[in-house]
Every structure is written in structure tokens, then in C-alpha cells.
Short mmCIF file of C-alpha atoms in Angstrom, two decimals:
data_model
loop_
_atom_site.label_atom_id
_atom_site.label_comp_id
_atom_site.label_asym_id
_atom_site.label_seq_id
_atom_site.Cartn_x
_atom_site.Cartn_y
_atom_site.Cartn_z
CA MET A 135 0.00 0.00 0.00
CA ALA A 136 1.32 3.43 -0.89
CA THR A 137 2.32 5.75 1.94
CA PRO A 138 1.66 9.31 0.85
CA LEU A 139 2.54 10.91 4.20
CA VAL A 140 5.09 10.11 6.89
CA VAL A 141 5.46 12.20 10.05
CA SER A 142 8.57 11.44 12.04
CA GLU A 143 9.88 12.78 15.35
CA VAL A 144 8.14 16.13 14.95
CA CYS A 145 8.40 18.58 17.86
CA LYS A 146 6.57 21.86 18.25
CA SER A 147 6.56 24.58 20.85
CA PHE A 148 5.45 28.19 20.89
CA THR A 149 7.72 30.90 22.23
CA MET A 150 5.69 33.85 23.46
CA HIS A 151 8.06 36.76 23.10
CA LEU A 152 5.50 39.24 24.35
CA GLN A 153 5.08 37.31 27.60
CA GLY A 154 8.72 37.38 28.58
CA GLY A 155 9.67 34.60 26.21
CA ILE A 156 7.68 31.80 27.86
CA ARG A 157 8.04 28.59 25.95
CA LEU A 158 4.92 26.48 25.58
CA PRO A 159 5.69 22.97 24.44
CA VAL A 160 2.84 21.55 22.33
CA VAL A 161 3.87 18.12 21.10
CA SER A 162 7.06 16.16 20.90
CA ASP A 163 8.23 13.18 18.96
CA VAL A 164 5.11 12.92 16.80
CA SER A 165 5.56 9.91 14.54
CA PHE A 166 3.01 8.13 12.36
CA SER A 167 2.31 7.44 8.72
CA LEU A 168 -0.78 7.47 6.55
CA SER A 169 -1.66 4.87 3.94
CA ALA A 170 -3.62 5.51 0.81
CA GLY A 171 -7.30 4.71 1.30
CA GLU A 172 -7.39 4.98 5.08
CA CYS A 173 -8.85 7.54 7.43
CA ALA A 174 -6.80 8.05 10.58
CA VAL A 175 -8.25 10.15 13.35
CA LEU A 176 -6.26 12.21 15.83
CA GLY A 177 -7.65 11.54 19.29
CA GLY A 178 -7.13 13.22 22.64
CA PRO A 179 -8.57 16.04 24.72
CA SER A 180 -8.67 19.70 23.67
CA GLY A 181 -5.29 21.31 23.90
CA ALA A 182 -3.43 18.05 23.25
CA GLY A 183 -2.11 19.47 19.96
CA LYS A 184 -4.36 17.82 17.39
CA SER A 185 -4.99 20.97 15.34
CA SER A 186 -1.34 21.95 15.64
CA ILE A 187 -0.35 18.66 14.03
CA LEU A 188 -2.73 19.26 11.12
CA LYS A 189 -1.45 22.82 10.70
CA MET A 190 2.17 21.68 10.66
CA ILE A 191 1.36 19.16 7.95
CA TYR A 192 -0.44 21.85 5.96
CA GLY A 193 2.46 24.25 6.46
CA SER A 194 0.64 27.00 8.33
CA TYR A 195 2.59 26.22 11.51
CA ALA A 196 6.34 26.00 11.52
CA ILE A 197 7.91 22.66 12.50
CA ASP A 198 10.67 23.02 15.12
CA THR A 199 12.40 19.69 14.54
CA GLY A 200 11.59 16.43 12.80
CA GLN A 201 10.29 15.66 9.35
CA VAL A 202 7.01 15.54 7.48
CA ILE A 203 7.59 13.67 4.25
CA VAL A 204 4.95 13.91 1.58
CA SER A 205 4.91 12.23 -1.78
CA HIS A 206 4.43 15.14 -4.15
CA ASP A 207 4.60 15.03 -7.93
CA GLY A 208 6.66 11.82 -7.90
CA ASN A 209 9.17 13.13 -5.34
CA LEU A 210 9.45 12.89 -1.58
CA VAL A 211 9.43 16.37 -0.07
CA ASN A 212 10.15 17.31 3.53
CA LEU A 213 7.58 19.92 4.54
CA ALA A 214 9.61 20.96 7.57
CA THR A 215 12.21 22.53 5.32
CA ALA A 216 10.33 23.15 2.05
CA ASP A 217 10.37 26.70 0.70
CA PRO A 218 7.08 28.65 0.43
CA ARG A 219 6.83 28.06 -3.29
CA THR A 220 6.99 24.28 -2.83
CA VAL A 221 4.41 24.39 -0.04
CA ILE A 222 2.07 26.31 -2.33
CA ALA A 223 2.52 23.69 -5.06
CA ILE A 224 1.89 20.89 -2.54
CA ARG A 225 -1.34 22.58 -1.43
CA ARG A 226 -2.46 22.97 -5.00
CA ASP A 227 -1.80 19.38 -6.02
CA THR A 228 -1.23 17.07 -3.07
CA ILE A 229 -2.54 18.11 0.36
CA GLY A 230 -6.09 19.42 0.79
CA TYR A 231 -7.42 20.88 4.00
CA VAL A 232 -10.87 21.48 5.40
CA SER A 233 -10.43 24.04 8.15
CA GLN A 234 -12.74 24.46 11.09
CA PHE A 235 -13.82 27.92 10.02
CA LEU A 236 -14.22 29.41 6.60
CA ARG A 237 -12.10 32.45 5.86
CA ALA A 238 -14.53 34.41 3.73
CA VAL A 239 -13.33 36.76 1.04
CA PRO A 240 -15.58 39.77 0.42
CA ARG A 241 -17.59 39.62 -2.80
CA VAL A 242 -16.64 36.08 -3.86
CA SER A 243 -19.71 33.85 -4.23
CA ALA A 244 -20.08 30.52 -2.44
CA ARG A 245 -19.94 28.78 -5.81
CA ASP A 246 -16.60 30.39 -6.69
CA VAL A 247 -15.15 29.81 -3.23
CA VAL A 248 -15.78 26.10 -3.80
CA ALA A 249 -14.59 26.09 -7.42
CA GLU A 250 -11.35 27.96 -6.70
CA PRO A 251 -9.08 24.97 -5.89
CA LEU A 252 -10.05 23.35 -9.21
CA ILE A 253 -9.47 26.55 -11.16
CA ALA A 254 -6.07 26.88 -9.49
CA ARG A 255 -5.24 23.47 -10.94
CA GLY A 256 -6.09 24.68 -14.42
CA GLU A 257 -9.66 23.42 -14.75
CA VAL A 258 -11.97 25.30 -17.11
CA LEU A 259 -14.13 27.84 -15.24
CA GLU A 260 -17.47 26.35 -16.34
CA THR A 261 -16.50 22.78 -15.46
CA ALA A 262 -15.17 23.87 -12.07
CA ARG A 263 -18.37 25.78 -11.33
CA GLY A 264 -20.45 22.80 -12.41
CA ARG A 265 -18.59 20.52 -10.02
CA ALA A 266 -18.97 23.12 -7.27
CA GLU A 267 -22.73 23.22 -7.79
CA MET A 268 -22.96 19.43 -7.66
CA LEU A 269 -21.18 19.37 -4.32
CA LEU A 270 -23.20 22.24 -2.85
CA GLU A 271 -26.37 20.50 -3.94
CA ARG A 272 -25.29 17.25 -2.39
CA LEU A 273 -24.52 19.06 0.87
CA ASN A 274 -28.02 20.61 0.79
CA LEU A 275 -26.90 24.21 0.56
CA PRO A 276 -29.95 26.04 -0.85
CA GLU A 277 -29.42 27.15 -4.43
CA ARG A 278 -30.40 30.74 -3.63
CA LEU A 279 -27.19 31.02 -1.56
CA TRP A 280 -24.79 29.93 -4.30
CA ASP A 281 -24.38 33.41 -5.75
CA LEU A 282 -23.82 35.05 -2.36
CA PRO A 283 -20.53 35.52 -0.52
CA PRO A 284 -20.54 33.14 2.47
CA ALA A 285 -19.57 35.84 5.02
CA THR A 286 -23.17 36.20 6.19
CA PHE A 287 -24.04 32.48 6.15
CA SER A 288 -24.78 30.54 9.33
CA GLY A 289 -22.03 28.42 10.89
CA GLY A 290 -23.40 25.20 9.39
CA GLU A 291 -23.78 26.74 5.94
CA GLN A 292 -20.23 28.09 6.00
CA GLN A 293 -18.95 24.73 7.07
CA ARG A 294 -20.67 23.01 4.15
CA VAL A 295 -19.09 25.52 1.75
CA ASN A 296 -15.77 24.72 3.37
CA ILE A 297 -16.29 20.96 3.02
CA ALA A 298 -17.28 21.30 -0.64
CA ARG A 299 -14.13 23.37 -1.25
CA GLY A 300 -11.94 20.74 0.41
CA PHE A 301 -13.56 17.79 -1.35
CA ILE A 302 -13.75 19.20 -4.87
CA THR A 303 -10.21 18.22 -5.90
CA ASP A 304 -8.70 14.74 -5.97
CA HIS A 305 -5.74 15.55 -3.71
CA PRO A 306 -4.12 12.31 -2.47
CA VAL A 307 -3.96 13.60 1.12
CA LEU A 308 -6.88 15.33 2.83
CA LEU A 309 -6.75 16.92 6.28
CA LEU A 310 -10.05 17.46 8.10
CA ASP A 311 -10.30 19.74 11.14
CA GLU A 312 -13.68 18.97 12.70
CA PRO A 313 -15.62 19.14 9.46
CA THR A 314 -18.88 17.98 11.06
CA ALA A 315 -18.84 20.12 14.20
CA SER A 316 -21.77 22.39 13.34
CA LEU A 317 -23.79 20.11 11.07
CA ASP A 318 -27.11 18.43 11.71
CA LYS A 319 -27.49 14.66 11.56
CA ALA A 320 -28.58 14.46 7.93
CA ASN A 321 -25.65 16.53 6.72
CA ARG A 322 -23.22 14.65 8.94
CA GLU A 323 -24.29 11.46 7.22
CA ILE A 324 -23.62 13.00 3.85
CA VAL A 325 -20.13 14.03 4.93
CA VAL A 326 -19.53 10.52 6.26
CA SER A 327 -20.43 9.04 2.89
CA MET A 328 -18.22 11.57 1.11
CA ILE A 329 -15.31 10.55 3.34
CA ASP A 330 -16.04 6.95 2.50
CA GLU A 331 -15.88 7.70 -1.23
CA LYS A 332 -12.54 9.45 -0.76
CA LYS A 333 -11.20 6.34 0.98
CA LYS A 334 -12.40 4.12 -1.86
CA ALA A 335 -10.65 6.47 -4.30
CA GLY A 336 -7.38 5.85 -2.44
CA VAL A 337 -7.13 9.18 -0.65
CA ALA A 338 -5.32 9.21 2.68
CA LEU A 339 -7.34 11.16 5.24
CA LEU A 340 -6.28 12.54 8.58
CA GLY A 341 -8.96 14.13 10.70
CA ILE A 342 -10.11 15.51 13.99
CA PHE A 343 -13.67 14.56 14.96
CA HIS A 344 -15.08 15.42 18.34
CA ASP A 345 -18.37 13.86 17.37
CA GLN A 346 -18.08 10.28 18.58
CA ASP A 347 -20.69 8.78 16.20
CA VAL A 348 -18.89 10.13 13.18
CA ARG A 349 -15.50 9.14 14.53
CA GLU A 350 -16.58 5.55 15.05
CA ILE A 351 -17.88 5.22 11.52
CA VAL A 352 -15.05 6.90 9.59
CA ALA A 353 -11.95 6.04 11.63
CA ASP A 354 -9.87 3.08 10.52
CA ARG A 355 -7.44 3.90 13.28
CA ILE A 356 -7.12 6.36 16.14
CA ILE A 357 -3.79 8.08 16.71
CA ASP A 358 -3.65 9.03 20.38
CA VAL A 359 -2.08 12.48 20.52
CA THR A 360 -1.46 12.22 24.29
CA ASP A 361 1.32 9.77 23.36
CA PHE A 362 3.13 12.80 21.96
CA ALA A 363 2.73 14.97 25.06
CA PRO A 364 5.92 16.91 25.79
CA GLY A 365 7.83 15.63 28.79
CA ARG A 366 6.34 12.17 28.48
CA LYS A 367 9.62 10.80 27.28
CA ALA A 368 11.44 12.10 30.35
CA ALA A 369 8.94 10.49 32.73
CA MET B 281 5.70 26.62 -14.50
CA THR B 282 9.01 28.30 -15.20
CA ASP B 283 12.05 27.30 -13.26
CA GLU B 284 13.55 30.72 -13.03
CA PRO B 285 12.55 33.67 -10.92
CA LEU B 286 11.36 36.90 -12.49
CA LEU B 287 13.25 39.17 -10.15
CA ARG B 288 16.44 38.46 -8.22
CA VAL B 289 17.25 40.76 -5.35
CA ARG B 290 20.66 40.45 -3.75
CA SER B 291 21.90 42.33 -0.68
CA ILE B 292 20.05 45.54 -1.37
CA SER B 293 20.92 48.29 1.09
CA LYS B 294 20.05 51.94 1.17
CA PHE B 295 21.57 54.40 3.60
CA TYR B 296 20.49 57.97 4.09
CA GLY B 297 23.76 59.30 5.47
CA ASN B 298 24.22 57.26 8.64
CA ARG B 299 20.61 56.24 8.85
CA ILE B 300 19.52 52.87 7.50
CA GLY B 301 16.73 52.88 4.91
CA CYS B 302 16.91 49.16 4.33
CA ASN B 303 19.74 46.79 4.97
CA ASP B 304 21.02 43.70 3.16
CA ILE B 305 17.79 42.42 1.65
CA SER B 306 17.79 39.41 -0.67
CA PHE B 307 14.97 37.35 -2.17
CA ASP B 308 13.67 35.89 -5.43
CA LEU B 309 10.25 36.69 -6.84
CA TRP B 310 8.72 33.97 -9.02
CA PRO B 311 6.28 34.35 -11.89
CA GLY B 312 2.70 34.54 -10.63
CA GLU B 313 3.81 35.15 -7.09
CA VAL B 314 2.54 37.97 -4.88
CA LEU B 315 4.92 39.09 -2.14
CA ALA B 316 3.73 41.35 0.65
CA VAL B 317 6.18 43.59 2.48
CA VAL B 318 4.76 44.53 5.87
CA GLY B 319 5.96 46.60 8.80
CA GLU B 320 5.16 49.85 10.55
CA SER B 321 5.79 53.32 9.16
CA GLY B 322 9.50 54.00 8.90
CA SER B 323 10.43 50.31 8.75
CA GLY B 324 11.91 50.73 5.29
CA LYS B 325 9.16 49.10 3.23
CA THR B 326 8.75 51.94 0.78
CA THR B 327 12.51 52.50 0.54
CA LEU B 328 12.86 48.86 -0.45
CA LEU B 329 10.05 49.10 -2.98
CA ASN B 330 11.61 52.17 -4.55
CA CYS B 331 15.05 50.54 -4.71
CA LEU B 332 13.53 47.52 -6.49
CA SER B 333 11.53 49.57 -8.97
CA THR B 334 14.48 51.81 -9.98
CA ARG B 335 12.86 54.85 -8.43
CA LEU B 336 15.65 55.16 -5.87
CA LEU B 337 19.29 54.22 -6.35
CA PRO B 338 20.36 51.70 -3.69
CA THR B 339 23.65 52.24 -1.86
CA SER B 340 24.70 48.67 -2.64
CA GLY B 341 23.36 45.38 -3.95
CA THR B 342 21.90 44.18 -7.22
CA VAL B 343 18.43 43.73 -8.67
CA SER B 344 18.16 41.65 -11.83
CA TYR B 345 15.05 41.19 -13.90
CA ARG B 346 14.33 38.41 -16.37
CA MET B 347 13.39 40.12 -19.62
CA ARG B 348 10.88 38.61 -22.04
CA ASP B 349 13.74 37.01 -23.97
CA GLY B 350 14.69 35.05 -20.84
CA ALA B 351 17.95 36.89 -20.10
CA PHE B 352 18.58 38.51 -16.72
CA HIS B 353 19.50 42.17 -16.77
CA ASP B 354 20.93 44.12 -13.87
CA LEU B 355 18.54 47.04 -13.49
CA TYR B 356 21.20 49.47 -12.44
CA ARG B 357 23.40 48.66 -15.41
CA MET B 358 20.72 49.41 -17.95
CA SER B 359 20.53 52.75 -19.63
CA GLU B 360 18.00 55.23 -18.35
CA ALA B 361 16.03 54.81 -21.58
CA GLU B 362 15.83 51.03 -21.15
CA ARG B 363 14.67 51.39 -17.56
CA ARG B 364 12.01 53.88 -18.55
CA PHE B 365 10.78 51.58 -21.29
CA LEU B 366 10.53 48.70 -18.81
CA MET B 367 8.63 50.90 -16.39
CA ARG B 368 6.16 51.92 -19.09
CA THR B 369 5.51 48.49 -20.54
CA ASP B 370 6.50 45.39 -18.62
CA TRP B 371 6.05 46.88 -15.15
CA GLY B 372 3.36 48.73 -13.30
CA PHE B 373 3.57 50.93 -10.25
CA VAL B 374 0.44 51.60 -8.22
CA HIS B 375 0.91 54.53 -5.85
CA GLN B 376 -0.90 54.95 -2.58
CA ASN B 377 -2.13 58.31 -3.72
CA PRO B 378 -3.73 57.94 -7.18
CA SER B 379 -2.83 61.51 -8.12
CA ASP B 380 0.85 60.45 -8.08
CA GLY B 381 0.15 57.80 -10.69
CA LEU B 382 -2.48 59.50 -12.82
CA ARG B 383 -2.58 62.63 -14.91
CA MET B 384 -5.36 64.44 -13.18
CA THR B 385 -6.18 66.91 -15.94
CA VAL B 386 -6.62 64.54 -18.86
CA SER B 387 -9.58 62.21 -19.32
CA ALA B 388 -9.85 58.74 -17.81
CA GLY B 389 -9.67 57.24 -21.29
CA ALA B 390 -6.49 59.16 -22.09
CA ASN B 391 -4.92 58.07 -18.81
CA VAL B 392 -5.33 54.46 -19.88
CA GLY B 393 -4.58 55.14 -23.54
CA GLU B 394 -1.32 56.92 -22.80
CA ARG B 395 0.36 53.69 -21.67
CA LEU B 396 -0.83 52.00 -24.87
CA MET B 397 0.67 54.74 -27.00
CA ALA B 398 3.93 54.27 -25.10
CA VAL B 399 4.08 50.73 -26.47
CA GLY B 400 3.46 51.94 -30.00
CA GLN B 401 -0.28 51.76 -30.52
CA ARG B 402 -1.48 54.56 -32.76
CA HIS B 403 -4.97 53.62 -33.90
CA TYR B 404 -7.36 55.90 -32.01
CA GLY B 405 -10.34 53.58 -32.30
CA ASP B 406 -8.40 50.58 -30.99
CA ILE B 407 -6.96 52.57 -28.11
CA ARG B 408 -10.37 53.87 -27.13
CA ALA B 409 -11.89 50.39 -27.36
CA THR B 410 -9.15 48.90 -25.16
CA ALA B 411 -9.48 51.77 -22.68
CA THR B 412 -13.24 51.23 -22.48
CA ASP B 413 -12.74 47.53 -21.94
CA TRP B 414 -10.28 48.18 -19.10
CA LEU B 415 -12.52 50.74 -17.43
CA GLY B 416 -15.18 48.03 -17.43
CA ARG B 417 -12.81 45.52 -15.91
CA VAL B 418 -12.09 47.88 -13.02
CA GLU B 419 -15.82 48.58 -12.74
CA ILE B 420 -15.87 52.15 -14.00
CA SER B 421 -18.87 52.77 -16.22
CA SER B 422 -18.03 53.55 -19.83
CA ASP B 423 -19.91 56.87 -19.77
CA ARG B 424 -17.15 58.24 -17.50
CA ILE B 425 -14.41 57.69 -20.08
CA ASP B 426 -14.21 61.38 -21.02
CA ASP B 427 -14.23 62.66 -17.44
CA GLN B 428 -11.05 63.74 -15.72
CA PRO B 429 -9.93 61.79 -12.64
CA ARG B 430 -10.37 65.01 -10.66
CA ALA B 431 -14.09 64.32 -10.89
CA PHE B 432 -13.71 60.74 -9.55
CA SER B 433 -13.99 59.50 -5.98
CA GLY B 434 -10.88 58.13 -4.23
CA GLY B 435 -11.87 54.53 -4.88
CA MET B 436 -12.57 55.19 -8.57
CA ARG B 437 -9.25 56.99 -8.96
CA GLN B 438 -7.45 54.03 -7.46
CA ARG B 439 -9.26 51.66 -9.82
CA LEU B 440 -8.39 53.90 -12.74
CA GLN B 441 -4.74 53.86 -11.69
CA ILE B 442 -4.85 50.07 -11.69
CA ALA B 443 -6.38 50.00 -15.18
CA ARG B 444 -3.69 52.40 -16.42
CA ASN B 445 -1.00 50.10 -15.06
CA LEU B 446 -2.41 46.81 -16.28
CA VAL B 447 -3.46 47.81 -19.79
CA THR B 448 -0.05 47.05 -21.28
CA GLY B 449 -0.06 43.52 -19.87
CA PRO B 450 2.84 43.99 -17.44
CA ARG B 451 4.48 40.98 -15.83
CA LEU B 452 5.42 42.71 -12.60
CA VAL B 453 3.48 45.26 -10.60
CA PHE B 454 4.72 47.21 -7.60
CA MET B 455 2.06 48.49 -5.22
CA ASP B 456 2.61 50.94 -2.40
CA GLU B 457 -0.28 50.73 0.11
CA PRO B 458 -2.81 50.29 -2.71
CA THR B 459 -5.79 50.44 -0.34
CA GLY B 460 -4.23 53.02 1.98
CA GLY B 461 -6.53 56.01 1.87
CA LEU B 462 -9.78 54.18 1.11
CA ASP B 463 -12.67 53.43 3.41
CA VAL B 464 -13.32 49.81 4.27
CA SER B 465 -16.13 48.98 1.84
CA VAL B 466 -14.19 50.53 -1.04
CA GLN B 467 -11.09 48.63 0.10
CA ALA B 468 -12.93 45.31 -0.04
CA ARG B 469 -14.04 45.98 -3.60
CA LEU B 470 -10.55 46.99 -4.69
CA LEU B 471 -8.94 44.00 -3.00
CA ASP B 472 -11.34 41.59 -4.62
CA LEU B 473 -10.68 43.22 -7.97
CA LEU B 474 -6.91 43.08 -7.52
CA ARG B 475 -7.04 39.49 -6.34
CA GLY B 476 -9.03 38.49 -9.42
CA LEU B 477 -6.82 40.38 -11.86
CA VAL B 478 -3.57 39.09 -10.38
CA HIS B 479 -4.85 35.55 -10.67
CA GLU B 480 -6.38 35.94 -14.12
CA LEU B 481 -3.33 37.65 -15.64
CA GLY B 482 -0.76 35.55 -13.78
CA LEU B 483 0.91 38.71 -12.51
CA SER B 484 3.81 38.87 -10.12
CA ALA B 485 3.48 41.62 -7.59
CA ILE B 486 5.27 43.21 -4.68
CA VAL B 487 2.77 44.86 -2.36
CA VAL B 488 3.85 47.16 0.44
CA THR B 489 1.22 47.39 3.15
CA HIS B 490 0.92 47.90 6.87
CA ASP B 491 -2.41 46.10 6.82
CA LEU B 492 -2.00 42.41 7.63
CA ALA B 493 -5.49 41.61 6.35
CA VAL B 494 -4.52 42.98 2.94
CA ALA B 495 -1.37 40.87 3.03
CA ARG B 496 -3.38 37.78 3.98
CA LEU B 497 -5.86 38.29 1.17
CA LEU B 498 -3.47 39.15 -1.64
CA SER B 499 -0.10 37.57 -1.01
CA HIS B 500 1.44 34.12 -1.15
CA ARG B 501 4.51 35.04 0.77
CA MET B 502 5.54 37.87 3.04
CA ILE B 503 8.50 39.76 4.39
CA VAL B 504 8.24 41.51 7.76
CA MET B 505 10.49 44.56 8.15
CA LYS B 506 11.58 46.55 11.16
CA ASP B 507 14.15 49.32 11.28
CA GLY B 508 15.28 48.56 7.75
CA HIS B 509 15.89 44.85 8.39
CA VAL B 510 13.91 41.76 7.47
CA VAL B 511 12.91 40.19 10.79
CA GLU B 512 10.87 37.34 9.35
CA SER B 513 9.79 35.93 6.01
CA GLY B 514 7.83 32.97 4.74
CA LEU B 515 4.50 31.69 3.52
CA THR B 516 1.85 34.30 4.36
CA ASP B 517 -0.38 32.12 6.51
CA ARG B 518 2.62 30.60 8.29
CA VAL B 519 3.93 34.06 9.23
CA LEU B 520 0.48 35.22 10.38
CA ASP B 521 -0.68 32.02 12.13
CA ASP B 522 2.63 31.08 13.73
CA PRO B 523 4.77 34.22 13.92
CA GLN B 524 8.28 33.53 15.18
CA ALA B 525 9.99 36.91 15.57
CA PRO B 526 9.07 39.06 18.59
CA TYR B 527 8.15 41.96 16.32
CA THR B 528 5.87 39.83 14.12
CA GLN B 529 4.16 38.49 17.23
CA LEU B 530 3.57 42.07 18.33
CA LEU B 531 2.16 43.01 14.91
CA VAL B 532 -0.18 40.02 14.75
CA SER B 533 -1.38 40.44 18.34
CA SER B 534 -2.10 44.11 17.73
CA ILE B 535 -4.86 43.44 15.20
CA LEU B 536 -8.23 44.51 16.55
CA GLN B 537 -10.93 41.87 16.33
CA VAL B 538 -14.23 43.02 14.91
#
């Protein structure tokens, strides 16, 4: 089985320069790998560093030490040391991310927010918009909202736009940060089936799900983040 | 994707007597990439921008630009005429104050058309048609084509300045606080417009701003400056979400939440 992502011995801490340089260790010695076609779930209480791990893999948090190796465009790239241009290419082609909250851009319609990752990969505008509409329809976002910028949408509506945006491409690695947190049962079930289709298509998924029902259905494996608690090694 | 940068900046420094304008700055700018330069007033952002765009002679260092034929040319070894030609055709410069970048006493259409004539277009009908098209793209209605920018609002002037700069199909655009003097709703419109145009035309851009939200929205990568030095650089969301330098942490934590 292919291994599109390997995380090895990753450590992360925050240094708060404005608070006298306090150092807050977040995680240490994070090591795991993801296989194609599986959904691994990061488990552990709030504050254990689950989101930080996702953000390091996506490149929006710096990695202090260790490696995150991703198979990108036929090469193995270490995200801990990759330059910004490479990280941008990896996000375009290899690693997708559904964040917890949508960062809305003024004046861009929900349809175009969803279509954007496909357009960035060179897809024709009309095809990309068509795919976006299919996904929004599947996620039960009312058609009258498609032309509107999502800034004024409810939490659940924004989250569905976000999910559609993350699922529209066929990135081999998909990171999910609580994608079902503000959804009702019917929509959660739709997301669960979409995750299942991604798995069948050979995508490697890594997610955070606080919702136990969803976690039990989608998770092939739980990675316990408390195993990576700083100071654990010393004890 | 090309495997060569568009602009190579190596050890650029500018001193005003003993005072540092900017010190020892190096980076590459790639095609299609938007770089934001952020920092407070007096941090050297505009000095850097002017040194890169040949508006201010640096004390030391080199800036080379990849011309359309693929060869790199050192900007400060070109003749004045060559630099001016580059500035008029392959580059754009969007000033914070539109009146610095526009001719306020000629019509909107002529402001856009002037850059076209600089690249050799002579057919009046074609120039007017292109100017009309560009006014539409920056959302200025075509019945304002014969009005002077003096009669435009601040936001319209800024959009006209953008049209004037982009009409010649430049590959690199410098922007100095492009949304600086505009109120928030006008800013949002301009940012959305810029974001769309940059993407659609595959432009490279260097945007100086003190507004981190503008940097987040427009740029791929950013440089944080303080006292003429680069204190941090990297992917835009990495710098903003996980700032490393004390000064960047201060900047990010100073943003007011709405």
C-alpha cells in the first residue's frame, strides 16, 4: 500500500516573546504514517495538539524539529524545510485541508469559493463551477445562496461551503479539522459518505472529529495524541 | 511553471547618510507570485520598494530582472532609456495616492490610452476600445471615459490607476499601500478586484502594506520589516498564524478583532 505521508519525530513549541519569552511545548516526537485509502483520526482532549499537528502538515505552523515527508509530484518532499513556493505547489496538487472555520473573502460567491481549488489546478471555469454546484447540492446548501458571498451564512452553511471546497479536488492527502462540528445529523451522514468515497478512491485522510458517532464510523485507526505529550519521554 | 525567478534581489541596502533605509535584503520573486512587504511606518518598506523599482538608487546590492527574452539584466546597469521603457511596458507601479500615478487633468480614457501609445499603438479607435474595456474591468462605467480623474472619488481613482497600469499587460506590478486612503467597503471591492486580476493575468506583484489583512488576502509570501531589516519571512499564513519573531508576534497580536 502506498504511503503518501510520513510524520517522524516532529516537535513543536510556541515561544511567546511578548510574555517574557515563555516557551509552551505543544507536542514532541510525533511519529506516524498514513496509507492511501485509510482515514486516521487524531484523538485526545482539547489542547493536546491535534490541530497543531494538522497545521504543521499543511504548512501553516512551523515545525521546530523532525520531518514531514509527503509524496508530491513523484518526489518525496520534507515539509519541515520546504520553501514557500513548494508548499504552495503541494497545497495545490497534493494536500487538501478542510479548516474548522471558513475564511470568507468579500464579494466572492459561495460557488466560486468552492470552485477555486479546481481553477487553481487549471480546470476550465465552467467545469469547475459545475462541479462546485454538484457538491453544494449534495450538501443541501440552498441554491439561492450559491451566488452570495458566504460571510453572512450561518455556521453550518459556512462549514458546508468549506467541506465542498476541500472535497472538490482529488488531492491524495486530505486533512479534516472537525468538518462535522456544526452540522445536523442528515448533513453529517452526507459528509460521512463523502469521506467513505474518498477512501475508496485511495485518498489518505487525517482528521479531527469530536463527534463520537462520526468518529466511530469513519476512523480506521485512532492516533492518540497524548502519546506525543511533551515531557512524556522524560517520565 | 518556469524554473527561473522573475526578479532576483541580492543584498540591497540603502543608507540615508548614517541612517539605514533598508539593509542587506535578498529574495527571489517567481512568476505569478505575490509578495507582501509589511511593517510599521518607517520600517523601510517603501525605501525597499523604490530601490527595487528603480525609483531610488540603492547604496549597494543588485536587482536583476528576467526580460521577455529570458535573459537577466541588472537594473542598475541598464541605460535610463531602457529602464524607462521597462517601467512603461512590462512593469506597473500603483501609488498609494492615485494623483501620483495618474494625470489628473486629462480624461480617464487618455490616462489608460497613454500607456498604450507608449508601447506603440497609434490607432485611435483601438486605443479607445481597449481603454473602455479596461474601465469596465475595473468597474468604472463607460460613460465616465471622457471625465477627468479630478471628478472621480478616491476609490474610482485608485481603480483607474490600476487600469492604467495593467493595460499594457505587465508581468510585474509594484504596489505601495494600494488600499491606503480608502474606506473599508471601497477597500474590499478593490482588493477583490486586484485578487481576481492578479490571478487571471498571472501577474507577479510586490505589495507594500501595513495592513496584515490585505497581506493575507493578496499575497502568497511575506516579508516583515523593522528598522530597515527583514525580521521574518515565509509563507503568508505561516507568518500570520505562527509568527516567530518578537516583532511579528507584536504586529499580529495588535490586530483589533471586529
